[in-house]
Coordinates of C-alpha atoms and ligand atoms in Angstrom, one line a residue:
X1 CA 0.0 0.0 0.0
X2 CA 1.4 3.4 -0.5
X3 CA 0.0 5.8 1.3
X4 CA 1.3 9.4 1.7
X5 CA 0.5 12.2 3.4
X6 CA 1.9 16.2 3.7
X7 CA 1.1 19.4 4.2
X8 CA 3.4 22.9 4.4
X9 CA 5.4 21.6 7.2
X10 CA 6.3 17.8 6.1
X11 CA 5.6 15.1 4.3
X12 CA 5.1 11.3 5.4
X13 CA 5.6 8.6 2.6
X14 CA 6.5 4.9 3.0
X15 CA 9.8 4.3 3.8
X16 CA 12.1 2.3 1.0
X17 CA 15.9 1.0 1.3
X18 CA 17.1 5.0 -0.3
X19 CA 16.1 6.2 3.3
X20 CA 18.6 3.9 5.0
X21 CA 20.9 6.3 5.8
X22 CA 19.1 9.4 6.8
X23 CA 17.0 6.7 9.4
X24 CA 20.2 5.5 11.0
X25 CA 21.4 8.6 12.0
X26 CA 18.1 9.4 13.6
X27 CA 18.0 6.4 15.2
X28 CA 21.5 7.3 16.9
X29 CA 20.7 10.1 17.7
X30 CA 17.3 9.2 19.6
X31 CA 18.5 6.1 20.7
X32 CA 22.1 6.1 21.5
X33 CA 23.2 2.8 23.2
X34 CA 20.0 1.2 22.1
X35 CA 19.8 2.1 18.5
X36 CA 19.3 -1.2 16.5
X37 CA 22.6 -1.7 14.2
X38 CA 21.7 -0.6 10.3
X39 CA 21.7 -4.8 9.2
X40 CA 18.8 -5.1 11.7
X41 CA 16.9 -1.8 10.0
X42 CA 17.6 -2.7 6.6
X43 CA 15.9 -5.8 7.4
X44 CA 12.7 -4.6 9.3
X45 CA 12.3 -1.7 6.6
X46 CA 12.0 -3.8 3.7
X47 CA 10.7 -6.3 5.2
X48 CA 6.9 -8.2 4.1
X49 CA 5.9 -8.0 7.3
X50 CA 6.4 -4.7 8.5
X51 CA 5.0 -0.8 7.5
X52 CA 7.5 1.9 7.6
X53 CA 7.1 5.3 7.3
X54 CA 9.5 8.1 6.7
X55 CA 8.5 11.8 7.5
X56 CA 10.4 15.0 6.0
X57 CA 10.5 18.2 6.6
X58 CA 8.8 20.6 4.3
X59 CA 6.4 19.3 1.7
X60 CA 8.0 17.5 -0.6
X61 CA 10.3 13.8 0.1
X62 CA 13.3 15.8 -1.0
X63 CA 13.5 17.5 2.4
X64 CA 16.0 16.5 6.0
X65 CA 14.4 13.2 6.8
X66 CA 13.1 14.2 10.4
X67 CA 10.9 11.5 11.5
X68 CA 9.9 7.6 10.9
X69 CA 8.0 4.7 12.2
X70 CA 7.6 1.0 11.6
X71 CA 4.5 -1.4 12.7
X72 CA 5.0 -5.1 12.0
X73 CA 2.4 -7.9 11.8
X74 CA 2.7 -11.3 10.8
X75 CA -0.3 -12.5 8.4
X76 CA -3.0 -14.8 9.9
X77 CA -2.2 -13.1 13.2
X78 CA -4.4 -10.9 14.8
X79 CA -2.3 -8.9 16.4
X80 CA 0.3 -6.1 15.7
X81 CA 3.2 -4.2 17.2
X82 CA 4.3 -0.8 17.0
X83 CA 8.1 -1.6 16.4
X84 CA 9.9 2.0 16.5
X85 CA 9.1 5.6 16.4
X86 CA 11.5 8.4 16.2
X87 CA 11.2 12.4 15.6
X88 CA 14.4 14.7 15.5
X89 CA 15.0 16.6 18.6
X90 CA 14.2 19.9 16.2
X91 CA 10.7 18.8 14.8
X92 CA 8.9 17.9 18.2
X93 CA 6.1 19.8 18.3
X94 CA 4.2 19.7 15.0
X95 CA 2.3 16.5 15.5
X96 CA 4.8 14.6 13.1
X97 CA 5.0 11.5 15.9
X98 CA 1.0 11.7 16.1
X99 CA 0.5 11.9 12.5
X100 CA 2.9 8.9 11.9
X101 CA 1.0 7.1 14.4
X102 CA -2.3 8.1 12.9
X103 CA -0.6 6.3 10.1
X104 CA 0.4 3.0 11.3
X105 CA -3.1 2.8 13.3
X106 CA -4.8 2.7 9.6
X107 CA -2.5 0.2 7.9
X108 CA -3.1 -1.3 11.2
X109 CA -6.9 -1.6 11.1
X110 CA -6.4 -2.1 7.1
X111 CA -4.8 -5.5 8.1
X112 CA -7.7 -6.5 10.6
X113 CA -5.5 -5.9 13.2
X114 CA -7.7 -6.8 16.9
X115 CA -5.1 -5.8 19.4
X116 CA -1.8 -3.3 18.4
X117 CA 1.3 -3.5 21.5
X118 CA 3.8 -0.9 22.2
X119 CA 6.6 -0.4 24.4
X120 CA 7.7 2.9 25.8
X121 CA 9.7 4.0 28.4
X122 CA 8.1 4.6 31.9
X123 CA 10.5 8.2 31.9
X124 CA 8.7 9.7 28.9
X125 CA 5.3 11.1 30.0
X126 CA 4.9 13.3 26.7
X127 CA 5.0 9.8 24.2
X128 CA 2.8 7.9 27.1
X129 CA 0.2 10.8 26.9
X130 CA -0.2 10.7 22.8
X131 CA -0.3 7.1 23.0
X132 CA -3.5 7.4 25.8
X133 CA -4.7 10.2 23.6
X134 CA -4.9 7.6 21.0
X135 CA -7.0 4.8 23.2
X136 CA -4.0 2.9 24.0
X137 CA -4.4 1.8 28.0
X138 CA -1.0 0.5 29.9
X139 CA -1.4 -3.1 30.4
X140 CA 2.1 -4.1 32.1
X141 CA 5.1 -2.9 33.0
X142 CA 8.5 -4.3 32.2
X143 CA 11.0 -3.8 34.8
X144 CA 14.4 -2.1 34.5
X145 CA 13.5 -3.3 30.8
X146 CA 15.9 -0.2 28.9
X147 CA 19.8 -0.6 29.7
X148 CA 21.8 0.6 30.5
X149 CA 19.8 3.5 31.8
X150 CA 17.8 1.2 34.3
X151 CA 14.2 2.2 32.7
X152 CA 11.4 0.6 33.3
X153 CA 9.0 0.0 29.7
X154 CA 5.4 0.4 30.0
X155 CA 4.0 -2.3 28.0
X156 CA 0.3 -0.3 25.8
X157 CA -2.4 -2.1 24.0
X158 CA -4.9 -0.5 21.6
X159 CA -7.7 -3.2 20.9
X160 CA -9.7 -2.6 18.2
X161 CA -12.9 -4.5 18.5
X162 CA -13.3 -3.9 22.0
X163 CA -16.6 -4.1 21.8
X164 CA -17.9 -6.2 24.9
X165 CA -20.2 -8.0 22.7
X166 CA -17.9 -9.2 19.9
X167 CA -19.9 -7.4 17.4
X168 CA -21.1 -4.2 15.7
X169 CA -22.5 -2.1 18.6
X170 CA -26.0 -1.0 18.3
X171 CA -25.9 2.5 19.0
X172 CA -29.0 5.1 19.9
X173 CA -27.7 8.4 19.1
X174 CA -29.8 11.6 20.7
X175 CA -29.4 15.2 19.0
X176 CA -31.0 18.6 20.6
X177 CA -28.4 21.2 20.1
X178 CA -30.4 23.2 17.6
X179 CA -34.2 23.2 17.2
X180 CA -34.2 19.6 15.4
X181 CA -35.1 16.8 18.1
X182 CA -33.5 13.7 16.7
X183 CA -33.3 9.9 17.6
X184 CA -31.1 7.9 15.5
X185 CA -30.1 4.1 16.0
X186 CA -27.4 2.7 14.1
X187 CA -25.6 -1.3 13.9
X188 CA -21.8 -0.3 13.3
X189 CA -21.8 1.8 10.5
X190 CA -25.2 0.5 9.1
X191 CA -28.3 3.1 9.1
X192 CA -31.5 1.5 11.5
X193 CA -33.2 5.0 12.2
X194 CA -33.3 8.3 11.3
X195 CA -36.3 10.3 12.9
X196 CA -36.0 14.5 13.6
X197 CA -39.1 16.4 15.2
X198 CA -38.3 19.7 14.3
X199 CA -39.8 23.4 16.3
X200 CA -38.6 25.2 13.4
X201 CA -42.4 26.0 13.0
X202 CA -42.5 27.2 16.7
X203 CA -39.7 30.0 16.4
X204 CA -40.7 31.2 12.9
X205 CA -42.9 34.2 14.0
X206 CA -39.6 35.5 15.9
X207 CA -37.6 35.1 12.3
X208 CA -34.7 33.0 14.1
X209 CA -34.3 30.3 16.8
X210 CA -35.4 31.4 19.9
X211 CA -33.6 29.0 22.5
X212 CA -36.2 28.4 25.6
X213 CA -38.3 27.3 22.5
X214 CA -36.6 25.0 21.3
X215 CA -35.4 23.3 24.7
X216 CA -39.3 23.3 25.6
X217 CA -39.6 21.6 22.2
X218 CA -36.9 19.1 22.4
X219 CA -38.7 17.9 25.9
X220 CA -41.9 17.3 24.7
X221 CA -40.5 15.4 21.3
X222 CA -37.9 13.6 23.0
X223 CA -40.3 10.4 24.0
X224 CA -42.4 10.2 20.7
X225 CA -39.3 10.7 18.6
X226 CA -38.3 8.1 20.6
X227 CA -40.2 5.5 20.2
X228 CA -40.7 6.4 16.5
X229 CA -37.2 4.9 15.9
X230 CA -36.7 2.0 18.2
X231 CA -40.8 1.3 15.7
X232 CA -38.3 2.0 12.8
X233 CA -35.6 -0.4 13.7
X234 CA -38.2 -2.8 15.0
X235 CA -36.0 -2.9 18.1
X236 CA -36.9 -2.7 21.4
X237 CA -34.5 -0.5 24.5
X238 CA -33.0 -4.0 25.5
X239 CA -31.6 -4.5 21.7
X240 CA -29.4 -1.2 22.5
X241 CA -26.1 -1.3 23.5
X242 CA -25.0 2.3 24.1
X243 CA -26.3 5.4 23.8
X244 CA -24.7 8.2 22.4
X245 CA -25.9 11.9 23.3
X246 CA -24.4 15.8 21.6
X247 CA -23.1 17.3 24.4
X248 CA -21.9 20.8 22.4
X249 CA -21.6 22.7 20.8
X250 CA -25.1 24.1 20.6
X251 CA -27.7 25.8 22.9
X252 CA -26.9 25.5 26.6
X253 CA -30.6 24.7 27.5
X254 CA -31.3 22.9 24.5
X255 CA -28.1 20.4 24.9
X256 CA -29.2 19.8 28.3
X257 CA -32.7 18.3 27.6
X258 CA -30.7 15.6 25.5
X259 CA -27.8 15.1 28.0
X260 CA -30.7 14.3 30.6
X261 CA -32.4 12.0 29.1
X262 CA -29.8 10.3 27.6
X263 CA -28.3 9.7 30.7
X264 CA -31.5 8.7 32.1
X265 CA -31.9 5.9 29.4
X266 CA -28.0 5.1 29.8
X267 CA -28.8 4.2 33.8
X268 CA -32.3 3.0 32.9
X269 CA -31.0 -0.2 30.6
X270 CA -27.7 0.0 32.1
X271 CA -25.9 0.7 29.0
X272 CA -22.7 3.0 28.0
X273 CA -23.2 6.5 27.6
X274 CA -20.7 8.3 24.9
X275 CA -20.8 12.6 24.7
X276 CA -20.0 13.3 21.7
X277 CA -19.4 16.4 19.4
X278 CA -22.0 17.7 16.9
X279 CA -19.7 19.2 14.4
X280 CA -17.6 16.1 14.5
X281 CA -21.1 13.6 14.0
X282 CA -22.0 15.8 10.9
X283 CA -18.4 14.3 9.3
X284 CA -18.8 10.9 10.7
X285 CA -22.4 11.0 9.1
X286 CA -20.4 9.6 5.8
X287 CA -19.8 6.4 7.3
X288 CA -23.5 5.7 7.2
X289 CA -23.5 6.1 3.0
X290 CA -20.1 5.0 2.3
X291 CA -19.1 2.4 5.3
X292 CA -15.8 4.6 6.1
X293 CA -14.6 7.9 6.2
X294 CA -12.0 8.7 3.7
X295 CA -9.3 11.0 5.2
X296 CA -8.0 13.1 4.8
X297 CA -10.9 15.9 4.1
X298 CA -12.0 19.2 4.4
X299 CA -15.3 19.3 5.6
X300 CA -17.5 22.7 5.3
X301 CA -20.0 22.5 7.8
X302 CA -23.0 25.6 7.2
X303 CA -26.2 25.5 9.1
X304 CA -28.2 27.8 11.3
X305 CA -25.9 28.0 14.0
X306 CA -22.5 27.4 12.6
X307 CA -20.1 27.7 10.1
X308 CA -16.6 26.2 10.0
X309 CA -14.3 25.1 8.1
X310 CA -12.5 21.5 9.4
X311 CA -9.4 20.0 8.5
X312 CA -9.8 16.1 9.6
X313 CA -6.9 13.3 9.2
X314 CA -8.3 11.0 11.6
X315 CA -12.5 11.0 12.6
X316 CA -12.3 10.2 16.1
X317 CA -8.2 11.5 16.7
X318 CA -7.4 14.2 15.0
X319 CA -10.0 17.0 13.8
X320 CA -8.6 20.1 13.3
X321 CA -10.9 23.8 13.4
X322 CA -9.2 25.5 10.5
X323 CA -12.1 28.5 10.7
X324 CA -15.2 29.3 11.6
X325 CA -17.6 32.2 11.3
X326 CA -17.0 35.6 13.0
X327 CA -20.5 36.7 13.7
X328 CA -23.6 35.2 12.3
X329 CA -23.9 31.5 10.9
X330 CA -24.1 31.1 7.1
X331 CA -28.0 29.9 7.5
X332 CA -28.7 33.1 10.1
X333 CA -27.3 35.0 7.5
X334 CA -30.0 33.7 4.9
X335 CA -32.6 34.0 7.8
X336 CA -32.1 37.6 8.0
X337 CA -32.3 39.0 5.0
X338 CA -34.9 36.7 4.0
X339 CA -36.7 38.7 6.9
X340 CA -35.5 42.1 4.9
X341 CA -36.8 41.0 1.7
X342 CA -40.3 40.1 3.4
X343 CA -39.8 36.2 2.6
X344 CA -40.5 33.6 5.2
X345 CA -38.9 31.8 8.0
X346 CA -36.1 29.4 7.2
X347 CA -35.1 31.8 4.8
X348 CA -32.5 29.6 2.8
X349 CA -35.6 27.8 0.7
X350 CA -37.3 31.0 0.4
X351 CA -33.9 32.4 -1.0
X352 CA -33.5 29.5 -3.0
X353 CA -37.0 30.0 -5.1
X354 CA -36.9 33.5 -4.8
X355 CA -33.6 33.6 -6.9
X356 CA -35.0 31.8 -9.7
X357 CA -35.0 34.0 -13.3
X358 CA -32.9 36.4 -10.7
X359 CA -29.4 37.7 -12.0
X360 CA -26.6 36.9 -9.3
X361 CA -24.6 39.4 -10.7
X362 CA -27.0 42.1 -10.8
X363 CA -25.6 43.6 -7.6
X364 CA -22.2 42.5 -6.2
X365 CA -22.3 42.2 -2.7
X366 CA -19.8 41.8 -0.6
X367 CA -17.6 38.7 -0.3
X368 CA -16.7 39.1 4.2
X369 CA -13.2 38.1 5.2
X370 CA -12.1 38.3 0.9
X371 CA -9.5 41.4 0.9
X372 CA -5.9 40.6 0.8
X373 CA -5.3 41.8 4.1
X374 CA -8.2 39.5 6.1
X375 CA -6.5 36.5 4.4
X376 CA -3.4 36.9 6.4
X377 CA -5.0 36.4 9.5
X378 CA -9.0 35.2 8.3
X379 CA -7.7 33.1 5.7
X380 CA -10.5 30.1 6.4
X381 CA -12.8 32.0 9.0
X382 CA -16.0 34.0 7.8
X383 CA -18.2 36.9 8.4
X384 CA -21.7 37.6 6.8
X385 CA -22.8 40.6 8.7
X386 CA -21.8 43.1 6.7
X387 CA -23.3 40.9 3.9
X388 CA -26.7 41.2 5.5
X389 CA -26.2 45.2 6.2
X390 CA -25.7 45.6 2.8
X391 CA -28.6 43.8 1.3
X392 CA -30.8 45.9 4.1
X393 CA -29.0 49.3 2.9
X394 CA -29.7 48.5 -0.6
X395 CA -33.4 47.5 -0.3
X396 CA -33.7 50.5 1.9
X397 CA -32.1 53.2 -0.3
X398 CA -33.8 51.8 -3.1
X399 CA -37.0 52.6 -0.8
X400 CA -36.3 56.0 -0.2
X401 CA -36.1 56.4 -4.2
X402 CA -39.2 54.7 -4.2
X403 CA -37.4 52.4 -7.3
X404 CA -39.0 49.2 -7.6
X405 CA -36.9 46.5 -5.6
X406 CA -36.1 42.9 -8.2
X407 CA -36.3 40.7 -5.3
X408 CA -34.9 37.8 -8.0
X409 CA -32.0 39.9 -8.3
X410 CA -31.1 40.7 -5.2
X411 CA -31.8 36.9 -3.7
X412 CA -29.5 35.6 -6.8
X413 CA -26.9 38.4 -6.0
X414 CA -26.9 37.5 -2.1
X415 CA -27.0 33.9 -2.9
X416 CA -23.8 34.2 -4.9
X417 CA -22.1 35.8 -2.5
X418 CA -22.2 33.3 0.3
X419 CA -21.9 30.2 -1.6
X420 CA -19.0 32.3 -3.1
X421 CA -17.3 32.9 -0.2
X422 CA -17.6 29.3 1.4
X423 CA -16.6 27.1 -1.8
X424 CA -13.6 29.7 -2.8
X425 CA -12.5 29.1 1.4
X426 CA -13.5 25.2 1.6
X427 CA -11.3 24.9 -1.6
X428 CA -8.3 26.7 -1.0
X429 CA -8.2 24.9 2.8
X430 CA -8.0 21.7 0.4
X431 CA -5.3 23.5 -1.7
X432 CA -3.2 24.6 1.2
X433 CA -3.2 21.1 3.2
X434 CA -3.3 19.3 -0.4
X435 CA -6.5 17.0 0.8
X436 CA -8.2 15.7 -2.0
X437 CA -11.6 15.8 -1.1
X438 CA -14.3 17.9 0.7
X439 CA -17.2 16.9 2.7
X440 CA -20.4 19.4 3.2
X441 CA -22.8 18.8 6.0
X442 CA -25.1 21.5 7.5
X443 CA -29.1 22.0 6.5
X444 CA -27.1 25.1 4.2
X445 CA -26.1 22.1 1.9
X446 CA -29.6 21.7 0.6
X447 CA -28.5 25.5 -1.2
X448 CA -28.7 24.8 -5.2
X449 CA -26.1 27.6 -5.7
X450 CA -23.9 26.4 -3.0
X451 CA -23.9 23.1 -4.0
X452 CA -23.6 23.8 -8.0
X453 CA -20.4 26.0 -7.8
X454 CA -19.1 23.3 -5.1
X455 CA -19.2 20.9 -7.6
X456 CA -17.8 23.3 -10.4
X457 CA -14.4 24.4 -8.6
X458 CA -14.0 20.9 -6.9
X459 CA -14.2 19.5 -10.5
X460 CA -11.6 22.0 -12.3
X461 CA -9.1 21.4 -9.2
X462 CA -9.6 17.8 -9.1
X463 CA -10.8 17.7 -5.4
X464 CA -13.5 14.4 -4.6
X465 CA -17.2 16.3 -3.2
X466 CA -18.7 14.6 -0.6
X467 CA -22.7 15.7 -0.1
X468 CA -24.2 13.1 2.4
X469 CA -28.0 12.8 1.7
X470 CA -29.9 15.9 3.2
X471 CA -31.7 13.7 5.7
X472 CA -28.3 13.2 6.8
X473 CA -26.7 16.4 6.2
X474 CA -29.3 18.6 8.7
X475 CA -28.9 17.8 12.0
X476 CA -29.7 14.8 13.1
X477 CA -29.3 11.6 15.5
X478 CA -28.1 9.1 12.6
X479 CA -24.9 11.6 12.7
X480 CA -24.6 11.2 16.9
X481 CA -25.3 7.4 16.8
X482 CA -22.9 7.2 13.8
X483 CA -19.8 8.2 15.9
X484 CA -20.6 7.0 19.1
X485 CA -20.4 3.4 16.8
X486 CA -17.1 4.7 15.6
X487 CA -16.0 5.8 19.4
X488 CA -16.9 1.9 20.1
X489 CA -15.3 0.1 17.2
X490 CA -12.1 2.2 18.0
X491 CA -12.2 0.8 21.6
X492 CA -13.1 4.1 23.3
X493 CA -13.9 3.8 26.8
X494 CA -17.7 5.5 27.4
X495 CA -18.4 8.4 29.0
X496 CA -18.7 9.0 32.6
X497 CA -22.4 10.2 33.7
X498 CA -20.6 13.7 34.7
X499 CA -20.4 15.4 31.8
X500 CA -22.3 18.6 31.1
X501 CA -23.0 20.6 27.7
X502 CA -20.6 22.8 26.8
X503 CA -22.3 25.4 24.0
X504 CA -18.8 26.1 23.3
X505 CA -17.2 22.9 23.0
X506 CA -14.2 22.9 20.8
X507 CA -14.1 20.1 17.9
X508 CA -10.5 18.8 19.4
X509 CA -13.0 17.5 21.5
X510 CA -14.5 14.7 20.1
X511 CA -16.0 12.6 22.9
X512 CA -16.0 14.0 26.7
X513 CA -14.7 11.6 28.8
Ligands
KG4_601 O1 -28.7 22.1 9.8 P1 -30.0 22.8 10.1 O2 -31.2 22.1 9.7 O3 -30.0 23.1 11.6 C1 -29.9 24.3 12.3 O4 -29.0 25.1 12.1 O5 -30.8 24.3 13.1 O6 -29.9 24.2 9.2 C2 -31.0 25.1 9.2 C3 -30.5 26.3 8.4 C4 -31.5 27.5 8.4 O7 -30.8 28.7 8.7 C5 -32.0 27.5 7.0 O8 -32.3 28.8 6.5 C6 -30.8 27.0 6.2 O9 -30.3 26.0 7.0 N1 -31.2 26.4 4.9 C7 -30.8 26.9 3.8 C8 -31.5 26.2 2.8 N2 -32.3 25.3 3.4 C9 -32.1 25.4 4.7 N3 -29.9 27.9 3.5 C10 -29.7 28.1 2.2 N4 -30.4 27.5 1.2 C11 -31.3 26.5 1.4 N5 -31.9 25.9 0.4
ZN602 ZN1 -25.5 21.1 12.9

């Protein structure tokens, strides 16, 4: 397999015999006494049953070799070791010994590895700590096992399909961060459920979200959303094995109605709970369509309440918030002036039908965050309220003047603008970190515009667009069962029952212990 990763800072390949030299003096130099001899590297580098990486510095193979890491597994066995990583003194720092890792985990899993063993010394807290990070647990120590130094090795085991049952988990995922109340049930990465009760109807006279609303709503929905897909699944609350709840970002009341009863359920039929994040379950939504998540991707992620802009190697290890909106949320931003152009609440359909026959470039609005100077420092975050000021200053100038307003051309114009904006920022994120696809979730997806010029750049720079379906795209509990399965299947211990909602929680954080 040849598998190869990079961005601006360095590149990871698959190591070959021409790397030899630059990996023994690493080796020395991290190891010392106990560097392996280069007859024993040759060997393990080349060999069949081993994966070794190389990692360089800048983004191309032609750069100081800076970093590498070998896994070996024996075919018909089950189980795999991590046999050696090492990152210059100089490059610590960037993530190169995660991302390697991140790596060897997937050629790992690739091979239907079960269980994956390390060994690292019992003085190095900062290797120990990446290695819990990535659900490794320390099983055994190994005494005064490094000499001549007198170090003790912890002995670290990842399993794979912990699952306690020995098969794909059923998982009931829970989802009230927003005003959509949804109950989704999943079987591994296998779609059982999908159903949303939605108070969108509730807050339209106030022309937005109103947040003791929607918490009200998402109590009385909870039950009969419920039970409308464990009748959908034809499965009953024993047939679950975990639940899995959004525990932020979101509304703080709203979020809490779900955390309850989720933990309610979770101590009801003695099950695991899992808090999850919602921005990370509207990228994990893909396993649901396509049985994995290819990484890695951008994913663009536009709804009511957010907008931002991910960078994600790893689903459950390593999502990265490359930018996110400034003020108000791409779908606010249609809300609002759908409100100053007299359309109704949500105003992204009204938008949508109102721009047909309209000329989107009638009027150019303004493209927030665009100039030279904001991409220094905004390069991949947005801003759409001077977008929505300056659709209300041109209907209301063009009041004064008592000049007819072309609703069609001004919808088309806005329209433009915002899908502008997020494809020309989605896209060049996937430039910059040379990822070859991008993944859109958000109820903002179901935008023709958006999704039409999407498709257009993607296609003329070669980059793979991912649109789940838009049952799956707005939010939903598919999405939340979806990667509390993942969470499972990657041997994540559950949640404890303390968690709280966090309406600010950051997407590092992809399950709250
Ligand atoms: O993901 P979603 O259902 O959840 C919440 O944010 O609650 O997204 C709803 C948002 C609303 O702001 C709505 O105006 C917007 O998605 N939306 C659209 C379209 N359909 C829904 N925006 C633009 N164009 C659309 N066709
Ligand atoms: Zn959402």
């Amino acid at each position: 397999m040849t598998s190869s990763i990079s961005n601006l800072n360095y590149k990871i390949r698959e190591a070959n015999d021409q790397d030899l030299d630059a990996i023994m003096e690493l080796e020395n130099a991290c190891f010392g006494n106990d560097a392996w001899d280069a007859d024993t590297m040759h060997f393990e580098v080349v060999a069949h049953h081993t994966y070794y990486l190389a990692a360089f510095e800048g983004p191309t193979d032609q750069g100081k070799l800076i970093g590498f890491a070998g896994l070996s597994k024996i075919p018909g066995n089950d189980q795999a070791d991590i046999q050696t990583i090492a990152v210059s003194q100089a490059a610590r720092g960037q993530g190169i010994g995660k991302a390697l890792m991140l790596e060897l985990l997937k050629e790992a899993r690739r091979l239907h590895t079960q269980e994956i063993f390390l060994e690292v010394r019992a003085d190095n807290p900062a290797a120990q700590k990446l290695y819990l990070a990535l659900g490794f647990e320390h099983i055994d120590t190994r005494k005064r096992y490094y000499q001549p130094d007198d170090v003790d090795a912890w002995v670290m085991r990842l399993q794979f399909a912990k699952t306690s049952i020995g098969r794909e988990p059923v998982v009931l995922g829970i989802e009230t961060s927003c005003d959509e109340t949804g109950v989704g049930i999943v079987r591994g990465n296998t779609l059982l459920a999908n159903i949303i009760s939605s108070s969108m109807d509730e807050h339209a006279r106030f022309g937005g979200v109103v947040p003791e609303i929607a918490a009200r709503a998402h109590l009385e929905a909870l039950k009969p959303t419920l039970d409308q897909a464990l009748a959908k699944a034809n499965l009953s609350l024993k047939d679950i094995d975990a639940i899995a709840v959004t525990n932020g970002p979101g509304l703080g009341g709203a979020l809490m109605v779900g955390i309850g009863a989720a933990k309610a359920l979770s101590v009801a039929i003695e099950k695991p709970i899992y808090a999850v994040n919602h921005l990370v379950g509207h990228v994990g939504v893909d396993v649901l369509e396509r049985g994995e998540l290819q990484t890695p991707t951008v994913a663009l992620l536009v709804s009511g309440g957010h907008t931002s802009l991910l960078l994600v190697r790893d689903l459950i290890n390593d999502v990265e918030l490359l930018g996110e909106t400034i003020d108000d949320a791409a779908g606010e931003a249609f809300d609002k002036v759908a409100r100053v152009l007299r359309l109704k609440y949500p105003g992204g359909p009204e938008i949508d039908t109102a721009a047909i026959g309209g000329d989107p470039k009638a009027i150019r609005f303004p493209r927030g965050l665009s100039l030279p100077k904001d991409m220094e420092k905004h390069r991949y975050d947005f801003s759409f309220s001077g977008l929505k000021t300056a659709v209300a200053r041109w209907v209301e100038v063009a009041e004064t003047k008592d000049e007819p307003i072309n609703v069609a051309d001004i919808a088309a114009s806005f329209r433009e603008a915002v899908a502008d904006v997020l494809v020309t920022k989605a896209v060049n994120a996937c430039l910059d970190h040379k990822v070859p696809r991008l993944l859109l979730g958000g109820g903002v997806v179901a935008n023709k515009r958006l999704r039409e010029l999407a498709q257009e750049r993607c296609d003329a720079h070669g980059i793979e667009l991912r649109i789940p379906a838009l049952s799956l795209c707005t939010d939903n509990g598919a999405m939340i069962a979806a990667l509390g399965a993942q969470l499972i299947m990657a041997g994540r211990a559950p949640s404890s029952l303390h968690f709280g909602s966090d309406s600010t929680l950051p997407v590092t954080m992809v399950q709250t212990l």
